[in-house]
Amino acid sequence: DAGVTQSPTHLIKTRGQHVTLRCSPISGHKSVSWYQQVLGQGPQFIFQYYEKEERGRGNFPDRFSARQFPNYSSELNVNALLLGDSALYLCASSYTDRGGETQYFGPGTRLLVL
Amino acid sequence: AQTVTQSQPEMSVQEAETVTLSCTYDTSESDYYLFWYKQPPSRQMILVIRQEAYKQQNATENRFSVNFQKAAKSFSLKISDSQLGDAAMYFCAYRAQETSGSRLTFGEGTQLTVNP
């Protein structure tokens, strides 16, 4: 089975622009989460969506938004890009079994803001 | 708010030997989940092992095992018979038993080097 896929793999933008990152979950997974990982740090939670509804939001400004589609894929949008938005953006899809919910990560999108 | 601390920014081990990575966390919850993820240079985050807090038995996955001390809020990862492919950044992560939302809180990571 295919894992979590993300596009694009790399992206270069300039300050003030906006960006859309895309994620396709593992087949059968209905939940998608987004994380930002700045170089040298652990990932920081941005959003989680389940069945197209937002289930959680991290401490990020309103410039960050996301949505989930009927096929459970997701988009992360960032407006008015700042230099500090340069990071690896990770998408994770998850399912729930007897042991609880486990998140599986995609390869990430590397965003560079100049 | 929950926090996760990894006090070892870097660790090294000789191939075929055993290494232990430390993790402590802070929470007021009684039921939660703990994870170790591995991030090689490709930066793909790979799940290594998972532990449910309500289980007293420590989780094991082949050469990987954990030492979960709930009272001490400690969750260390032991890698036995280390292999060159184990070299990576290792992240400890916490997730509360939430009825809505399942965000992971990560530590800062431990960079593991495996020497041949």
PDB file of N, CA and C in Angstrom, chain A residues 20-105:
ATOM      1  N   THR A  20       0.445  26.767  -1.109  1.00  0.00           N
ATOM      2  CA  THR A  20      -0.485  25.663  -0.834  1.00  0.00           C
ATOM      3  C   THR A  20       0.283  24.359  -0.886  1.00  0.00           C
ATOM      4  N   LEU A  21       0.215  23.620   0.187  1.00  0.00           N
ATOM      5  CA  LEU A  21       0.864  22.317   0.287  1.00  0.00           C
ATOM      6  C   LEU A  21      -0.226  21.246   0.313  1.00  0.00           C
ATOM      7  N   ARG A  22       0.062  20.111  -0.317  1.00  0.00           N
ATOM      8  CA  ARG A  22      -0.945  19.074  -0.458  1.00  0.00           C
ATOM      9  C   ARG A  22      -0.503  17.749   0.159  1.00  0.00           C
ATOM     10  N   CYS A  23      -1.486  16.993   0.612  1.00  0.00           N
ATOM     11  CA  CYS A  23      -1.215  15.732   1.305  1.00  0.00           C
ATOM     12  C   CYS A  23      -2.300  14.724   0.956  1.00  0.00           C
ATOM     13  N   SER A  24      -1.878  13.505   0.638  1.00  0.00           N
ATOM     14  CA  SER A  24      -2.810  12.401   0.436  1.00  0.00           C
ATOM     15  C   SER A  24      -2.536  11.342   1.491  1.00  0.00           C
ATOM     16  N   PRO A  25      -3.552  10.978   2.257  1.00  0.00           N
ATOM     17  CA  PRO A  25      -3.322  10.023   3.356  1.00  0.00           C
ATOM     18  C   PRO A  25      -3.229   8.595   2.852  1.00  0.00           C
ATOM     19  N   ILE A  26      -2.807   7.732   3.732  1.00  0.00           N
ATOM     20  CA  ILE A  26      -2.825   6.303   3.455  1.00  0.00           C
ATOM     21  C   ILE A  26      -4.275   5.871   3.254  1.00  0.00           C
ATOM     22  N   SER A  27      -4.482   4.968   2.306  1.00  0.00           N
ATOM     23  CA  SER A  27      -5.836   4.496   2.025  1.00  0.00           C
ATOM     24  C   SER A  27      -6.493   3.952   3.284  1.00  0.00           C
ATOM     25  N   GLY A  28      -7.697   4.434   3.557  1.00  0.00           N
ATOM     26  CA  GLY A  28      -8.415   3.973   4.748  1.00  0.00           C
ATOM     27  C   GLY A  28      -8.253   4.887   5.949  1.00  0.00           C
ATOM     28  N   HIS A  29      -7.287   5.782   5.896  1.00  0.00           N
ATOM     29  CA  HIS A  29      -7.099   6.736   6.992  1.00  0.00           C
ATOM     30  C   HIS A  29      -7.984   7.959   6.761  1.00  0.00           C
ATOM     31  N   LYS A  30      -8.698   8.364   7.808  1.00  0.00           N
ATOM     32  CA  LYS A  30      -9.637   9.465   7.668  1.00  0.00           C
ATOM     33  C   LYS A  30      -9.159  10.748   8.337  1.00  0.00           C
ATOM     34  N   SER A  31      -8.041  10.659   9.023  1.00  0.00           N
ATOM     35  CA  SER A  31      -7.542  11.823   9.745  1.00  0.00           C
ATOM     36  C   SER A  31      -6.206  12.258   9.173  1.00  0.00           C
ATOM     37  N   VAL A  32      -6.031  13.569   9.070  1.00  0.00           N
ATOM     38  CA  VAL A  32      -4.783  14.146   8.575  1.00  0.00           C
ATOM     39  C   VAL A  32      -4.337  15.236   9.542  1.00  0.00           C
ATOM     40  N   SER A  33      -3.044  15.233   9.862  1.00  0.00           N
ATOM     41  CA  SER A  33      -2.467  16.265  10.722  1.00  0.00           C
ATOM     42  C   SER A  33      -1.315  16.932  10.006  1.00  0.00           C
ATOM     43  N   TRP A  34      -1.098  18.196  10.316  1.00  0.00           N
ATOM     44  CA  TRP A  34       0.011  18.959   9.745  1.00  0.00           C
ATOM     45  C   TRP A  34       0.955  19.412  10.857  1.00  0.00           C
ATOM     46  N   TYR A  35       2.257  19.342  10.566  1.00  0.00           N
ATOM     47  CA  TYR A  35       3.279  19.776  11.494  1.00  0.00           C
ATOM     48  C   TYR A  35       4.310  20.635  10.767  1.00  0.00           C
ATOM     49  N   GLN A  36       4.876  21.580  11.504  1.00  0.00           N
ATOM     50  CA  GLN A  36       5.973  22.382  10.989  1.00  0.00           C
ATOM     51  C   GLN A  36       7.249  21.997  11.722  1.00  0.00           C
ATOM     52  N   GLN A  37       8.300  21.701  10.977  1.00  0.00           N
ATOM     53  CA  GLN A  37       9.574  21.352  11.608  1.00  0.00           C
ATOM     54  C   GLN A  37      10.660  22.309  11.128  1.00  0.00           C
ATOM     55  N   VAL A  38      11.029  23.205  11.997  1.00  0.00           N
ATOM     56  CA  VAL A  38      12.141  24.109  11.720  1.00  0.00           C
ATOM     57  C   VAL A  38      13.445  23.336  11.919  1.00  0.00           C
ATOM     58  N   LEU A  39      14.440  23.646  11.127  1.00  0.00           N
ATOM     59  CA  LEU A  39      15.707  22.920  11.159  1.00  0.00           C
ATOM     60  C   LEU A  39      16.284  22.891  12.569  1.00  0.00           C
ATOM     61  N   GLY A  40      16.603  21.679  13.019  1.00  0.00           N
ATOM     62  CA  GLY A  40      17.211  21.516  14.334  1.00  0.00           C
ATOM     63  C   GLY A  40      16.224  21.387  15.479  1.00  0.00           C
ATOM     64  N   GLN A  41      14.936  21.378  15.180  1.00  0.00           N
ATOM     65  CA  GLN A  41      13.918  21.273  16.225  1.00  0.00           C
ATOM     66  C   GLN A  41      12.974  20.110  15.945  1.00  0.00           C
ATOM     67  N   GLY A  42      12.180  19.775  16.943  1.00  0.00           N
ATOM     68  CA  GLY A  42      11.145  18.781  16.754  1.00  0.00           C
ATOM     69  C   GLY A  42       9.941  19.394  16.056  1.00  0.00           C
ATOM     70  N   PRO A  43       9.130  18.573  15.421  1.00  0.00           N
ATOM     71  CA  PRO A  43       7.925  19.083  14.739  1.00  0.00           C
ATOM     72  C   PRO A  43       6.962  19.752  15.715  1.00  0.00           C
ATOM     73  N   GLN A  44       6.288  20.777  15.214  1.00  0.00           N
ATOM     74  CA  GLN A  44       5.268  21.498  15.984  1.00  0.00           C
ATOM     75  C   GLN A  44       3.911  21.296  15.307  1.00  0.00           C
ATOM     76  N   PHE A  45       2.906  20.967  16.097  1.00  0.00           N
ATOM     77  CA  PHE A  45       1.573  20.696  15.576  1.00  0.00           C
ATOM     78  C   PHE A  45       0.911  21.956  15.054  1.00  0.00           C
ATOM     79  N   ILE A  46       0.322  21.854  13.843  1.00  0.00           N
ATOM     80  CA  ILE A  46      -0.388  22.995  13.267  1.00  0.00           C
ATOM     81  C   ILE A  46      -1.900  22.741  13.280  1.00  0.00           C
ATOM     82  N   PHE A  47      -2.338  21.655  12.618  1.00  0.00           N
ATOM     83  CA  PHE A  47      -3.755  21.345  12.487  1.00  0.00           C
ATOM     84  C   PHE A  47      -3.960  19.832  12.492  1.00  0.00           C
ATOM     85  N   GLN A  48      -5.177  19.441  12.874  1.00  0.00           N
ATOM     86  CA  GLN A  48      -5.653  18.105  12.587  1.00  0.00           C
ATOM     87  C   GLN A  48      -7.060  18.185  12.031  1.00  0.00           C
ATOM     88  N   TYR A  49      -7.325  17.366  11.015  1.00  0.00           N
ATOM     89  CA  TYR A  49      -8.648  17.250  10.427  1.00  0.00           C
ATOM     90  C   TYR A  49      -9.092  15.799  10.452  1.00  0.00           C
ATOM     91  N   TYR A  50     -10.364  15.622  10.730  1.00  0.00           N
ATOM     92  CA  TYR A  50     -10.974  14.287  10.713  1.00  0.00           C
ATOM     93  C   TYR A  50     -12.339  14.411  10.070  1.00  0.00           C
ATOM     94  N   GLU A  51     -12.563  13.601   9.049  1.00  0.00           N
ATOM     95  CA  GLU A  51     -13.842  13.637   8.347  1.00  0.00           C
ATOM     96  C   GLU A  51     -14.211  15.065   7.958  1.00  0.00           C
ATOM     97  N   LYS A  52     -13.217  15.799   7.454  1.00  0.00           N
ATOM     98  CA  LYS A  52     -13.383  17.152   6.921  1.00  0.00           C
ATOM     99  C   LYS A  52     -13.620  18.220   7.986  1.00  0.00           C
ATOM    100  N   GLU A  53     -13.593  17.817   9.251  1.00  0.00           N
ATOM    101  CA  GLU A  53     -13.789  18.782  10.322  1.00  0.00           C
ATOM    102  C   GLU A  53     -12.470  19.033  11.060  1.00  0.00           C
ATOM    103  N   GLU A  54     -12.226  20.266  11.440  1.00  0.00           N
ATOM    104  CA  GLU A  54     -11.026  20.580  12.215  1.00  0.00           C
ATOM    105  C   GLU A  54     -11.177  20.037  13.630  1.00  0.00           C
ATOM    106  N   ARG A  55     -10.206  19.232  14.055  1.00  0.00           N
ATOM    107  CA  ARG A  55     -10.268  18.632  15.390  1.00  0.00           C
ATOM    108  C   ARG A  55      -9.273  19.275  16.356  1.00  0.00           C
ATOM    109  N   GLY A  56      -8.336  20.016  15.808  1.00  0.00           N
ATOM    110  CA  GLY A  56      -7.357  20.637  16.690  1.00  0.00           C
ATOM    111  C   GLY A  56      -6.530  21.644  15.926  1.00  0.00           C
ATOM    112  N   ARG A  57      -6.061  22.655  16.649  1.00  0.00           N
ATOM    113  CA  ARG A  57      -5.240  23.691  16.044  1.00  0.00           C
ATOM    114  C   ARG A  57      -4.138  24.050  17.013  1.00  0.00           C
ATOM    115  N   GLY A  58      -2.922  24.133  16.493  1.00  0.00           N
ATOM    116  CA  GLY A  58      -1.793  24.512  17.325  1.00  0.00           C
ATOM    117  C   GLY A  58      -1.667  26.024  17.413  1.00  0.00           C
ATOM    118  N   ASN A  59      -0.594  26.457  18.037  1.00  0.00           N
ATOM    119  CA  ASN A  59      -0.369  27.882  18.276  1.00  0.00           C
ATOM    120  C   ASN A  59       0.283  28.530  17.056  1.00  0.00           C
ATOM    121  N   PHE A  60      -0.476  28.663  16.008  1.00  0.00           N
ATOM    122  CA  PHE A  60      -0.009  29.280  14.772  1.00  0.00           C
ATOM    123  C   PHE A  60      -0.962  30.426  14.405  1.00  0.00           C
ATOM    124  N   PRO A  61      -0.438  31.456  13.743  1.00  0.00           N
ATOM    125  CA  PRO A  61      -1.294  32.604  13.389  1.00  0.00           C
ATOM    126  C   PRO A  61      -2.336  32.237  12.337  1.00  0.00           C
ATOM    127  N   ASP A  62      -3.272  33.157  12.171  1.00  0.00           N
ATOM    128  CA  ASP A  62      -4.374  32.927  11.222  1.00  0.00           C
ATOM    129  C   ASP A  62      -3.905  32.885   9.773  1.00  0.00           C
ATOM    130  N   ARG A  63      -2.663  33.237   9.544  1.00  0.00           N
ATOM    131  CA  ARG A  63      -2.124  33.111   8.166  1.00  0.00           C
ATOM    132  C   ARG A  63      -2.107  31.649   7.726  1.00  0.00           C
ATOM    133  N   PHE A  64      -2.130  30.754   8.681  1.00  0.00           N
ATOM    134  CA  PHE A  64      -2.135  29.321   8.399  1.00  0.00           C
ATOM    135  C   PHE A  64      -3.587  28.832   8.394  1.00  0.00           C
ATOM    136  N   SER A  65      -3.942  28.119   7.336  1.00  0.00           N
ATOM    137  CA  SER A  65      -5.272  27.527   7.269  1.00  0.00           C
ATOM    138  C   SER A  65      -5.166  26.190   6.559  1.00  0.00           C
ATOM    139  N   ALA A  66      -6.174  25.382   6.727  1.00  0.00           N
ATOM    140  CA  ALA A  66      -6.152  24.058   6.103  1.00  0.00           C
ATOM    141  C   ALA A  66      -7.572  23.612   5.830  1.00  0.00           C
ATOM    142  N   ARG A  67      -7.677  22.584   5.030  1.00  0.00           N
ATOM    143  CA  ARG A  67      -8.969  21.960   4.807  1.00  0.00           C
ATOM    144  C   ARG A  67      -8.754  20.524   4.380  1.00  0.00           C
ATOM    145  N   GLN A  68      -9.805  19.731   4.527  1.00  0.00           N
ATOM    146  CA  GLN A  68      -9.773  18.328   4.129  1.00  0.00           C
ATOM    147  C   GLN A  68     -10.909  18.084   3.152  1.00  0.00           C
ATOM    148  N   PHE A  69     -10.629  17.305   2.158  1.00  0.00           N
ATOM    149  CA  PHE A  69     -11.586  17.045   1.086  1.00  0.00           C
ATOM    150  C   PHE A  69     -12.328  15.730   1.316  1.00  0.00           C
ATOM    151  N   PRO A  70     -13.425  15.500   0.544  1.00  0.00           N
ATOM    152  CA  PRO A  70     -14.193  14.256   0.737  1.00  0.00           C
ATOM    153  C   PRO A  70     -13.356  12.998   0.573  1.00  0.00           C
ATOM    154  N   ASN A  71     -12.291  13.050  -0.216  1.00  0.00           N
ATOM    155  CA  ASN A  71     -11.442  11.844  -0.367  1.00  0.00           C
ATOM    156  C   ASN A  71     -10.363  11.779   0.720  1.00  0.00           C
ATOM    157  N   TYR A  72     -10.473  12.643   1.722  1.00  0.00           N
ATOM    158  CA  TYR A  72      -9.597  12.705   2.896  1.00  0.00           C
ATOM    159  C   TYR A  72      -8.234  13.337   2.633  1.00  0.00           C
ATOM    160  N   SER A  73      -7.960  13.732   1.386  1.00  0.00           N
ATOM    161  CA  SER A  73      -6.743  14.490   1.156  1.00  0.00           C
ATOM    162  C   SER A  73      -6.877  15.860   1.798  1.00  0.00           C
ATOM    163  N   SER A  74      -5.754  16.555   1.917  1.00  0.00           N
ATOM    164  CA  SER A  74      -5.781  17.810   2.651  1.00  0.00           C
ATOM    165  C   SER A  74      -4.856  18.834   2.012  1.00  0.00           C
ATOM    166  N   GLU A  75      -5.156  20.081   2.247  1.00  0.00           N
ATOM    167  CA  GLU A  75      -4.303  21.192   1.835  1.00  0.00           C
ATOM    168  C   GLU A  75      -3.969  22.051   3.035  1.00  0.00           C
ATOM    169  N   LEU A  76      -2.735  22.523   3.072  1.00  0.00           N
ATOM    170  CA  LEU A  76      -2.314  23.519   4.056  1.00  0.00           C
ATOM    171  C   LEU A  76      -1.978  24.788   3.289  1.00  0.00           C
ATOM    172  N   ASN A  77      -2.581  25.878   3.683  1.00  0.00           N
ATOM    173  CA  ASN A  77      -2.342  27.167   3.044  1.00  0.00           C
ATOM    174  C   ASN A  77      -1.664  28.116   4.026  1.00  0.00           C
ATOM    175  N   VAL A  78      -0.674  28.832   3.518  1.00  0.00           N
ATOM    176  CA  VAL A  78      -0.004  29.839   4.332  1.00  0.00           C
ATOM    177  C   VAL A  78       0.025  31.130   3.524  1.00  0.00           C
ATOM    178  N   ASN A  79      -0.546  32.173   4.094  1.00  0.00           N
ATOM    179  CA  ASN A  79      -0.584  33.476   3.437  1.00  0.00           C
ATOM    180  C   ASN A  79       0.489  34.401   4.003  1.00  0.00           C
ATOM    181  N   ALA A  80       0.802  35.429   3.210  1.00  0.00           N
ATOM    182  CA  ALA A  80       1.724  36.468   3.660  1.00  0.00           C
ATOM    183  C   ALA A  80       2.982  35.870   4.276  1.00  0.00           C
ATOM    184  N   LEU A  81       3.672  35.060   3.501  1.00  0.00           N
ATOM    185  CA  LEU A  81       4.818  34.307   3.986  1.00  0.00           C
ATOM    186  C   LEU A  81       5.882  35.197   4.616  1.00  0.00           C
ATOM    187  N   LEU A  82       6.433  34.694   5.712  1.00  0.00           N
ATOM    188  CA  LEU A  82       7.538  35.340   6.402  1.00  0.00           C
ATOM    189  C   LEU A  82       8.776  34.456   6.297  1.00  0.00           C
ATOM    190  N   LEU A  83       9.936  35.067   6.499  1.00  0.00           N
ATOM    191  CA  LEU A  83      11.170  34.282   6.448  1.00  0.00           C
ATOM    192  C   LEU A  83      11.116  33.116   7.449  1.00  0.00           C
ATOM    193  N   GLY A  84      10.496  33.352   8.568  1.00  0.00           N
ATOM    194  CA  GLY A  84      10.414  32.339   9.618  1.00  0.00           C
ATOM    195  C   GLY A  84       9.516  31.164   9.290  1.00  0.00           C
ATOM    196  N   ASP A  85       8.806  31.252   8.170  1.00  0.00           N
ATOM    197  CA  ASP A  85       7.966  30.124   7.757  1.00  0.00           C
ATOM    198  C   ASP A  85       8.790  29.070   7.030  1.00  0.00           C
ATOM    199  N   SER A  86      10.040  29.358   6.779  1.00  0.00           N
ATOM    200  CA  SER A  86      10.916  28.377   6.138  1.00  0.00           C
ATOM    201  C   SER A  86      11.057  27.164   7.053  1.00  0.00           C
ATOM    202  N   ALA A  87      10.693  26.013   6.542  1.00  0.00           N
ATOM    203  CA  ALA A  87      10.672  24.810   7.384  1.00  0.00           C
ATOM    204  C   ALA A  87      10.312  23.611   6.528  1.00  0.00           C
ATOM    205  N   LEU A  88      10.376  22.449   7.168  1.00  0.00           N
ATOM    206  CA  LEU A  88       9.843  21.228   6.578  1.00  0.00           C
ATOM    207  C   LEU A  88       8.415  21.075   7.086  1.00  0.00           C
ATOM    208  N   TYR A  89       7.464  20.928   6.191  1.00  0.00           N
ATOM    209  CA  TYR A  89       6.066  20.766   6.578  1.00  0.00           C
ATOM    210  C   TYR A  89       5.689  19.298   6.392  1.00  0.00           C
ATOM    211  N   LEU A  90       5.329  18.689   7.494  1.00  0.00           N
ATOM    212  CA  LEU A  90       5.028  17.265   7.523  1.00  0.00           C
ATOM    213  C   LEU A  90       3.526  17.045   7.628  1.00  0.00           C
ATOM    214  N   CYS A  91       3.069  16.088   6.860  1.00  0.00           N
ATOM    215  CA  CYS A  91       1.681  15.649   6.938  1.00  0.00           C
ATOM    216  C   CYS A  91       1.677  14.241   7.507  1.00  0.00           C
ATOM    217  N   ALA A  92       0.719  13.957   8.362  1.00  0.00           N
ATOM    218  CA  ALA A  92       0.587  12.620   8.923  1.00  0.00           C
ATOM    219  C   ALA A  92      -0.860  12.175   8.806  1.00  0.00           C
ATOM    220  N   SER A  93      -1.055  10.925   8.403  1.00  0.00           N
ATOM    221  CA  SER A  93      -2.413  10.388   8.422  1.00  0.00           C
ATOM    222  C   SER A  93      -2.496   9.353   9.533  1.00  0.00           C
ATOM    223  N   SER A  94      -3.693   9.127  10.014  1.00  0.00           N
ATOM    224  CA  SER A  94      -3.811   8.228  11.156  1.00  0.00           C
ATOM    225  C   SER A  94      -5.089   7.414  11.112  1.00  0.00           C
ATOM    226  N   TYR A  95      -5.023   6.280  11.802  1.00  0.00           N
ATOM    227  CA  TYR A  95      -6.191   5.446  12.002  1.00  0.00           C
ATOM    228  C   TYR A  95      -6.227   5.086  13.481  1.00  0.00           C
ATOM    229  N   THR A  96      -7.339   4.554  13.903  1.00  0.00           N
ATOM    230  CA  THR A  96      -7.509   4.185  15.309  1.00  0.00           C
ATOM    231  C   THR A  96      -7.800   2.698  15.416  1.00  0.00           C
ATOM    232  N   ASP A  97      -7.014   2.027  16.279  1.00  0.00           N
ATOM    233  CA  ASP A  97      -7.311   0.627  16.557  1.00  0.00           C
ATOM    234  C   ASP A  97      -7.421   0.444  18.070  1.00  0.00           C
ATOM    235  N   ARG A  98      -7.353  -0.800  18.525  1.00  0.00           N
ATOM    236  CA  ARG A  98      -7.518  -1.047  19.962  1.00  0.00           C
ATOM    237  C   ARG A  98      -6.454  -0.322  20.770  1.00  0.00           C
ATOM    238  N   GLY A  99      -5.305  -0.093  20.129  1.00  0.00           N
ATOM    239  CA  GLY A  99      -4.222   0.569  20.845  1.00  0.00           C
ATOM    240  C   GLY A  99      -4.257   2.076  20.756  1.00  0.00           C
ATOM    241  N   GLY A 100      -5.326   2.607  20.150  1.00  0.00           N
ATOM    242  CA  GLY A 100      -5.434   4.043  20.026  1.00  0.00           C
ATOM    243  C   GLY A 100      -5.066   4.503  18.631  1.00  0.00           C
ATOM    244  N   GLU A 101      -4.779   5.779  18.519  1.00  0.00           N
ATOM    245  CA  GLU A 101      -4.509   6.380  17.224  1.00  0.00           C
ATOM    246  C   GLU A 101      -3.013   6.490  17.002  1.00  0.00           C
ATOM    247  N   THR A 102      -2.563   6.100  15.812  1.00  0.00           N
ATOM    248  CA  THR A 102      -1.151   6.185  15.466  1.00  0.00           C
ATOM    249  C   THR A 102      -1.010   6.994  14.189  1.00  0.00           C
ATOM    250  N   GLN A 103      -0.072   7.917  14.194  1.00  0.00           N
ATOM    251  CA  GLN A 103       0.148   8.786  13.045  1.00  0.00           C
ATOM    252  C   GLN A 103       1.340   8.304  12.223  1.00  0.00           C
ATOM    253  N   TYR A 104       1.141   8.280  10.910  1.00  0.00           N
ATOM    254  CA  TYR A 104       2.174   7.897   9.960  1.00  0.00           C
ATOM    255  C   TYR A 104       2.463   9.103   9.072  1.00  0.00           C
ATOM    256  N   PHE A 105       3.747   9.407   8.947  1.00  0.00           N
ATOM    257  CA  PHE A 105       4.158  10.652   8.299  1.00  0.00           C
ATOM    258  C   PHE A 105       4.532  10.472   6.832  1.00  0.00           C
TER     259      PHE A 105
END
